Amino acid sequence: MLTTNLPRNGVVHDTVEKPLAGRRILLAEDEGLIALELERILEEFGCEVVGPLASVDEVLENAQRGNFDGALLDVNLRGRQIFEILPALQKLGLRLIITSGYDDVTLFPAPFRTMPRVAKPFDERELRRICERVFASPVMR
């Protein structure tokens, strides 16, 4: 039996083919071309993308206002690290994935080393796998 998910925008997506269909994802990336590519990829996965946002303050403000299923966050946004607001985002119950050009986890503060992350440059299949693992399971609101 094929199930469908009716997201906020009213478009029906096939959830068997697109387990991320209708997921509202906050995207934080300050590099223009990377931001556009990530937005395109997430939309192809079936996500509703909010952003891209380019500053730590914008991310926190939107997260506090929004009704998001998760966030894909670049570590460095215009010279500030996302780590300073991660505890606040976690308290909001946001599912988080970190993106970084740094593959060495020891460069991250210890409390955030086990968080799901995707290294740049992106492998689209790996990004999909991690997004599905983190964002696709049922959300309790």
Short mmCIF file of N, CA and C in Angstrom, two decimals:
data_model
loop_
_atom_site.label_atom_id
_atom_site.label_comp_id
_atom_site.label_asym_id
_atom_site.label_seq_id
_atom_site.Cartn_x
_atom_site.Cartn_y
_atom_site.Cartn_z
N MET A 1 0.83 -1.18 0.00
CA MET A 1 0.00 0.00 0.00
C MET A 1 0.88 1.24 0.00
N LEU A 2 0.59 2.17 -0.85
CA LEU A 2 1.35 3.40 -0.99
C LEU A 2 0.75 4.46 -0.09
N THR A 3 1.58 5.10 0.75
CA THR A 3 1.08 6.15 1.63
C THR A 3 1.54 7.49 1.11
N THR A 4 0.77 8.52 1.43
CA THR A 4 1.16 9.87 1.03
C THR A 4 1.18 10.76 2.24
N ASN A 5 1.91 11.84 2.11
CA ASN A 5 2.04 12.82 3.17
C ASN A 5 1.63 14.17 2.60
N LEU A 6 0.68 14.83 3.23
CA LEU A 6 0.23 16.13 2.76
C LEU A 6 0.96 17.21 3.56
N PRO A 7 2.01 17.81 2.99
CA PRO A 7 2.76 18.84 3.70
C PRO A 7 2.02 20.16 3.72
N ARG A 8 2.60 21.13 4.39
CA ARG A 8 1.99 22.44 4.58
C ARG A 8 1.66 23.14 3.26
N ASN A 9 2.41 22.88 2.20
CA ASN A 9 2.17 23.57 0.94
C ASN A 9 1.09 22.91 0.09
N GLY A 10 0.50 21.81 0.59
CA GLY A 10 -0.61 21.17 -0.09
C GLY A 10 -0.22 20.24 -1.22
N VAL A 11 1.07 20.08 -1.51
CA VAL A 11 1.53 19.20 -2.57
C VAL A 11 1.69 17.80 -1.99
N VAL A 12 1.13 16.82 -2.67
CA VAL A 12 1.23 15.45 -2.21
C VAL A 12 2.52 14.84 -2.74
N HIS A 13 3.26 14.21 -1.86
CA HIS A 13 4.50 13.52 -2.24
C HIS A 13 4.38 12.05 -1.90
N ASP A 14 5.00 11.24 -2.66
CA ASP A 14 5.06 9.82 -2.42
C ASP A 14 6.08 9.57 -1.32
N THR A 15 5.65 9.13 -0.13
CA THR A 15 6.56 8.97 1.00
C THR A 15 7.44 7.73 0.87
N VAL A 16 7.06 6.78 -0.01
CA VAL A 16 7.92 5.63 -0.22
C VAL A 16 9.18 6.08 -0.96
N GLU A 17 9.00 6.92 -1.97
CA GLU A 17 10.13 7.40 -2.75
C GLU A 17 10.82 8.58 -2.08
N LYS A 18 10.08 9.37 -1.31
CA LYS A 18 10.62 10.57 -0.68
C LYS A 18 10.28 10.59 0.80
N PRO A 19 11.05 9.87 1.61
CA PRO A 19 10.76 9.84 3.05
C PRO A 19 10.93 11.20 3.73
N LEU A 20 11.55 12.15 3.04
CA LEU A 20 11.73 13.49 3.60
C LEU A 20 10.65 14.46 3.13
N ALA A 21 9.69 13.96 2.37
CA ALA A 21 8.64 14.80 1.81
C ALA A 21 7.93 15.59 2.90
N GLY A 22 7.87 16.90 2.69
CA GLY A 22 7.16 17.78 3.61
C GLY A 22 7.91 18.18 4.86
N ARG A 23 9.11 17.65 5.05
CA ARG A 23 9.89 18.04 6.22
C ARG A 23 10.34 19.48 6.06
N ARG A 24 10.12 20.28 7.06
CA ARG A 24 10.49 21.71 7.03
C ARG A 24 11.88 21.84 7.65
N ILE A 25 12.85 22.18 6.81
CA ILE A 25 14.25 22.20 7.22
C ILE A 25 14.82 23.61 7.14
N LEU A 26 15.44 24.02 8.22
CA LEU A 26 16.14 25.30 8.29
C LEU A 26 17.54 25.08 7.73
N LEU A 27 17.93 25.87 6.75
CA LEU A 27 19.24 25.73 6.11
C LEU A 27 20.10 26.93 6.44
N ALA A 28 21.27 26.69 7.03
CA ALA A 28 22.22 27.75 7.36
C ALA A 28 23.53 27.51 6.61
N GLU A 29 23.82 28.41 5.68
CA GLU A 29 25.04 28.33 4.86
C GLU A 29 25.32 29.72 4.32
N ASP A 30 26.55 30.21 4.53
CA ASP A 30 26.87 31.57 4.09
C ASP A 30 27.62 31.64 2.76
N GLU A 31 28.00 30.53 2.19
CA GLU A 31 28.64 30.52 0.87
C GLU A 31 27.55 30.36 -0.18
N GLY A 32 27.37 31.37 -1.02
CA GLY A 32 26.26 31.43 -1.95
C GLY A 32 26.05 30.21 -2.82
N LEU A 33 27.09 29.75 -3.50
CA LEU A 33 26.92 28.61 -4.40
C LEU A 33 26.61 27.33 -3.64
N ILE A 34 27.25 27.15 -2.51
CA ILE A 34 26.97 25.96 -1.68
C ILE A 34 25.54 26.02 -1.17
N ALA A 35 25.10 27.21 -0.73
CA ALA A 35 23.74 27.38 -0.22
C ALA A 35 22.71 27.02 -1.29
N LEU A 36 22.91 27.52 -2.51
CA LEU A 36 21.97 27.23 -3.59
C LEU A 36 21.95 25.74 -3.92
N GLU A 37 23.10 25.11 -3.92
CA GLU A 37 23.18 23.68 -4.22
C GLU A 37 22.49 22.86 -3.12
N LEU A 38 22.74 23.21 -1.86
CA LEU A 38 22.08 22.50 -0.77
C LEU A 38 20.57 22.69 -0.81
N GLU A 39 20.13 23.89 -1.10
CA GLU A 39 18.70 24.15 -1.19
C GLU A 39 18.07 23.29 -2.29
N ARG A 40 18.73 23.24 -3.44
CA ARG A 40 18.23 22.43 -4.57
C ARG A 40 18.16 20.95 -4.17
N ILE A 41 19.21 20.45 -3.55
CA ILE A 41 19.26 19.03 -3.17
C ILE A 41 18.16 18.71 -2.16
N LEU A 42 18.03 19.54 -1.13
CA LEU A 42 17.01 19.30 -0.11
C LEU A 42 15.60 19.33 -0.72
N GLU A 43 15.38 20.25 -1.63
CA GLU A 43 14.08 20.31 -2.30
C GLU A 43 13.84 19.06 -3.14
N GLU A 44 14.88 18.55 -3.80
CA GLU A 44 14.75 17.30 -4.56
C GLU A 44 14.43 16.14 -3.63
N PHE A 45 14.93 16.19 -2.40
CA PHE A 45 14.61 15.16 -1.40
C PHE A 45 13.15 15.26 -0.95
N GLY A 46 12.49 16.38 -1.27
CA GLY A 46 11.11 16.59 -0.87
C GLY A 46 10.93 17.54 0.30
N CYS A 47 12.02 18.13 0.77
CA CYS A 47 11.97 19.03 1.92
C CYS A 47 11.43 20.40 1.52
N GLU A 48 10.82 21.06 2.49
CA GLU A 48 10.48 22.47 2.38
C GLU A 48 11.64 23.20 3.06
N VAL A 49 12.39 23.98 2.32
CA VAL A 49 13.60 24.63 2.83
C VAL A 49 13.30 26.06 3.25
N VAL A 50 13.72 26.41 4.45
CA VAL A 50 13.66 27.79 4.92
C VAL A 50 15.10 28.27 5.00
N GLY A 51 15.38 29.30 4.24
CA GLY A 51 16.74 29.80 4.13
C GLY A 51 17.14 29.76 2.67
N PRO A 52 18.39 29.81 2.39
CA PRO A 52 19.50 29.71 3.33
C PRO A 52 19.69 30.98 4.15
N LEU A 53 20.06 30.76 5.40
CA LEU A 53 20.39 31.84 6.32
C LEU A 53 21.90 31.91 6.43
N ALA A 54 22.43 33.13 6.60
CA ALA A 54 23.88 33.29 6.55
C ALA A 54 24.49 33.78 7.85
N SER A 55 23.69 33.88 8.92
CA SER A 55 24.28 34.33 10.19
C SER A 55 23.73 33.52 11.35
N VAL A 56 24.53 33.42 12.39
CA VAL A 56 24.15 32.71 13.60
C VAL A 56 22.88 33.32 14.20
N ASP A 57 22.81 34.65 14.23
CA ASP A 57 21.64 35.33 14.80
C ASP A 57 20.37 35.01 14.02
N GLU A 58 20.45 34.99 12.68
CA GLU A 58 19.28 34.65 11.85
C GLU A 58 18.81 33.23 12.13
N VAL A 59 19.75 32.33 12.30
CA VAL A 59 19.40 30.93 12.58
C VAL A 59 18.62 30.84 13.88
N LEU A 60 19.13 31.45 14.93
CA LEU A 60 18.47 31.38 16.23
C LEU A 60 17.09 32.04 16.18
N GLU A 61 17.00 33.21 15.57
CA GLU A 61 15.71 33.92 15.48
C GLU A 61 14.67 33.08 14.73
N ASN A 62 15.05 32.52 13.60
CA ASN A 62 14.12 31.70 12.82
C ASN A 62 13.74 30.42 13.55
N ALA A 63 14.70 29.79 14.18
CA ALA A 63 14.43 28.56 14.91
C ALA A 63 13.44 28.81 16.05
N GLN A 64 13.57 29.92 16.71
CA GLN A 64 12.67 30.25 17.82
C GLN A 64 11.26 30.57 17.33
N ARG A 65 11.15 31.11 16.14
CA ARG A 65 9.84 31.46 15.55
C ARG A 65 9.20 30.29 14.83
N GLY A 66 10.03 29.46 14.23
CA GLY A 66 9.54 28.48 13.27
C GLY A 66 8.99 27.21 13.85
N ASN A 67 8.47 26.44 12.95
CA ASN A 67 7.91 25.14 13.24
C ASN A 67 8.68 24.16 12.34
N PHE A 68 9.90 23.86 12.74
CA PHE A 68 10.82 23.10 11.88
C PHE A 68 10.95 21.65 12.32
N ASP A 69 11.22 20.81 11.34
CA ASP A 69 11.50 19.41 11.61
C ASP A 69 12.99 19.20 11.88
N GLY A 70 13.82 20.13 11.43
CA GLY A 70 15.25 20.01 11.64
C GLY A 70 16.00 21.15 11.01
N ALA A 71 17.33 21.09 11.16
CA ALA A 71 18.18 22.13 10.60
C ALA A 71 19.49 21.51 10.10
N LEU A 72 19.94 22.03 8.97
CA LEU A 72 21.23 21.68 8.38
C LEU A 72 22.09 22.92 8.53
N LEU A 73 23.15 22.82 9.34
CA LEU A 73 23.88 24.00 9.79
C LEU A 73 25.36 23.94 9.45
N ASP A 74 25.84 24.95 8.73
CA ASP A 74 27.28 25.09 8.50
C ASP A 74 27.93 25.50 9.82
N VAL A 75 29.11 25.00 10.10
CA VAL A 75 29.82 25.30 11.34
C VAL A 75 30.16 26.78 11.45
N ASN A 76 30.67 27.36 10.37
CA ASN A 76 31.08 28.76 10.39
C ASN A 76 30.16 29.59 9.52
N LEU A 77 29.54 30.60 10.14
CA LEU A 77 28.67 31.52 9.42
C LEU A 77 29.20 32.93 9.62
N ARG A 78 29.77 33.48 8.56
CA ARG A 78 30.32 34.83 8.60
C ARG A 78 31.25 35.06 9.80
N GLY A 79 32.13 34.11 10.02
CA GLY A 79 33.14 34.26 11.07
C GLY A 79 32.70 33.85 12.47
N ARG A 80 31.45 33.43 12.64
CA ARG A 80 30.99 32.96 13.95
C ARG A 80 30.67 31.48 13.85
N GLN A 81 30.95 30.77 14.92
CA GLN A 81 30.67 29.34 14.92
C GLN A 81 29.27 29.05 15.45
N ILE A 82 28.64 28.09 14.83
CA ILE A 82 27.28 27.69 15.18
C ILE A 82 27.20 27.08 16.58
N PHE A 83 28.34 26.61 17.09
CA PHE A 83 28.36 25.94 18.39
C PHE A 83 27.80 26.80 19.51
N GLU A 84 27.93 28.12 19.40
CA GLU A 84 27.46 28.99 20.47
C GLU A 84 25.95 28.95 20.66
N ILE A 85 25.20 28.58 19.60
CA ILE A 85 23.74 28.52 19.74
C ILE A 85 23.19 27.10 19.72
N LEU A 86 24.04 26.10 19.54
CA LEU A 86 23.54 24.72 19.47
C LEU A 86 22.76 24.31 20.72
N PRO A 87 23.20 24.67 21.93
CA PRO A 87 22.38 24.29 23.10
C PRO A 87 20.96 24.86 23.03
N ALA A 88 20.81 26.09 22.57
CA ALA A 88 19.48 26.69 22.45
C ALA A 88 18.66 25.96 21.40
N LEU A 89 19.27 25.58 20.29
CA LEU A 89 18.56 24.85 19.24
C LEU A 89 18.15 23.47 19.72
N GLN A 90 19.02 22.83 20.49
CA GLN A 90 18.70 21.51 21.04
C GLN A 90 17.53 21.61 22.03
N LYS A 91 17.49 22.68 22.83
CA LYS A 91 16.38 22.86 23.78
C LYS A 91 15.05 23.05 23.06
N LEU A 92 15.10 23.58 21.85
CA LEU A 92 13.89 23.74 21.04
C LEU A 92 13.43 22.40 20.46
N GLY A 93 14.25 21.36 20.63
CA GLY A 93 13.91 20.04 20.11
C GLY A 93 14.20 19.86 18.65
N LEU A 94 15.01 20.74 18.09
CA LEU A 94 15.36 20.68 16.67
C LEU A 94 16.32 19.53 16.41
N ARG A 95 16.06 18.78 15.36
CA ARG A 95 16.99 17.74 14.92
C ARG A 95 18.05 18.44 14.08
N LEU A 96 19.31 18.18 14.38
CA LEU A 96 20.40 18.96 13.80
C LEU A 96 21.40 18.10 13.06
N ILE A 97 21.87 18.64 11.94
CA ILE A 97 23.00 18.06 11.20
C ILE A 97 23.96 19.21 10.96
N ILE A 98 25.23 18.97 11.25
CA ILE A 98 26.27 19.97 11.03
C ILE A 98 26.95 19.69 9.69
N THR A 99 27.22 20.75 8.94
CA THR A 99 28.02 20.63 7.73
C THR A 99 29.32 21.38 7.97
N SER A 100 30.41 20.81 7.47
CA SER A 100 31.71 21.43 7.73
C SER A 100 32.74 21.00 6.70
N GLY A 101 33.64 21.92 6.41
CA GLY A 101 34.79 21.61 5.59
C GLY A 101 35.88 20.92 6.42
N TYR A 102 35.67 20.90 7.74
CA TYR A 102 36.61 20.25 8.65
C TYR A 102 36.13 18.84 8.91
N ASP A 103 36.92 17.87 8.48
CA ASP A 103 36.53 16.48 8.69
C ASP A 103 37.02 15.96 10.03
N ASP A 104 37.92 16.69 10.68
CA ASP A 104 38.50 16.27 11.95
C ASP A 104 37.56 16.67 13.10
N VAL A 105 36.87 15.69 13.66
CA VAL A 105 35.89 15.94 14.71
C VAL A 105 36.52 16.55 15.96
N THR A 106 37.80 16.37 16.16
CA THR A 106 38.44 16.93 17.36
C THR A 106 38.51 18.45 17.32
N LEU A 107 38.22 19.05 16.16
CA LEU A 107 38.16 20.51 16.07
C LEU A 107 36.85 21.06 16.62
N PHE A 108 35.87 20.18 16.85
CA PHE A 108 34.59 20.60 17.40
C PHE A 108 34.66 20.54 18.92
N PRO A 109 33.89 21.40 19.61
CA PRO A 109 33.81 21.29 21.06
C PRO A 109 33.31 19.89 21.45
N ALA A 110 33.85 19.35 22.52
CA ALA A 110 33.55 17.98 22.93
C ALA A 110 32.05 17.64 22.98
N PRO A 111 31.18 18.51 23.50
CA PRO A 111 29.76 18.12 23.58
C PRO A 111 29.08 17.92 22.22
N PHE A 112 29.71 18.38 21.15
CA PHE A 112 29.07 18.32 19.83
C PHE A 112 29.76 17.35 18.87
N ARG A 113 30.70 16.60 19.34
CA ARG A 113 31.47 15.70 18.46
C ARG A 113 30.69 14.51 17.95
N THR A 114 29.65 14.13 18.65
CA THR A 114 28.87 12.96 18.22
C THR A 114 27.64 13.33 17.40
N MET A 115 27.45 14.62 17.17
CA MET A 115 26.29 15.05 16.38
C MET A 115 26.43 14.58 14.93
N PRO A 116 25.31 14.31 14.28
CA PRO A 116 25.37 13.95 12.86
C PRO A 116 26.02 15.09 12.07
N ARG A 117 26.89 14.72 11.14
CA ARG A 117 27.55 15.76 10.35
C ARG A 117 27.85 15.24 8.94
N VAL A 118 27.99 16.20 8.04
CA VAL A 118 28.32 15.91 6.65
C VAL A 118 29.51 16.78 6.29
N ALA A 119 30.52 16.15 5.72
CA ALA A 119 31.72 16.89 5.33
C ALA A 119 31.55 17.51 3.95
N LYS A 120 32.15 18.68 3.79
CA LYS A 120 32.20 19.33 2.48
C LYS A 120 33.50 18.92 1.82
N PRO A 121 33.54 18.75 0.53
CA PRO A 121 32.43 18.84 -0.41
C PRO A 121 31.45 17.68 -0.19
N PHE A 122 30.19 17.91 -0.54
CA PHE A 122 29.12 16.96 -0.26
C PHE A 122 29.08 15.82 -1.24
N ASP A 123 28.81 14.66 -0.72
CA ASP A 123 28.43 13.50 -1.52
C ASP A 123 26.91 13.43 -1.35
N GLU A 124 26.18 13.61 -2.44
CA GLU A 124 24.72 13.71 -2.37
C GLU A 124 24.09 12.46 -1.75
N ARG A 125 24.63 11.29 -2.05
CA ARG A 125 24.07 10.05 -1.46
C ARG A 125 24.28 10.01 0.04
N GLU A 126 25.44 10.44 0.49
CA GLU A 126 25.72 10.49 1.94
C GLU A 126 24.83 11.53 2.62
N LEU A 127 24.66 12.67 1.97
CA LEU A 127 23.78 13.70 2.52
C LEU A 127 22.35 13.17 2.65
N ARG A 128 21.87 12.48 1.64
CA ARG A 128 20.52 11.89 1.69
C ARG A 128 20.43 10.88 2.83
N ARG A 129 21.41 10.02 2.95
CA ARG A 129 21.39 8.98 3.99
C ARG A 129 21.30 9.61 5.38
N ILE A 130 22.12 10.62 5.62
CA ILE A 130 22.13 11.27 6.93
C ILE A 130 20.83 12.05 7.17
N CYS A 131 20.37 12.77 6.16
CA CYS A 131 19.10 13.51 6.30
C CYS A 131 17.94 12.57 6.59
N GLU A 132 17.88 11.44 5.89
CA GLU A 132 16.81 10.49 6.14
C GLU A 132 16.90 9.91 7.54
N ARG A 133 18.11 9.61 7.99
CA ARG A 133 18.29 9.05 9.34
C ARG A 133 17.85 10.05 10.41
N VAL A 134 18.21 11.31 10.22
CA VAL A 134 17.94 12.32 11.24
C VAL A 134 16.55 12.94 11.13
N PHE A 135 16.12 13.28 9.92
CA PHE A 135 14.90 14.03 9.74
C PHE A 135 13.64 13.22 9.41
N ALA A 136 13.80 12.00 8.86
CA ALA A 136 12.64 11.30 8.30
C ALA A 136 11.78 10.56 9.32
N SER A 137 12.29 10.26 10.49
CA SER A 137 11.46 9.55 11.46
C SER A 137 10.36 10.46 11.98
N PRO A 138 9.28 9.89 12.48
CA PRO A 138 8.15 10.72 12.93
C PRO A 138 8.57 11.77 13.95
N VAL A 139 7.96 12.93 13.80
CA VAL A 139 8.28 14.06 14.68
C VAL A 139 7.15 14.22 15.69
N MET A 140 7.53 14.35 16.95
CA MET A 140 6.55 14.60 18.01
C MET A 140 6.51 16.08 18.26
N ARG A 141 5.35 16.69 18.14
CA ARG A 141 5.23 18.14 18.38
C ARG A 141 4.28 18.41 19.50
#
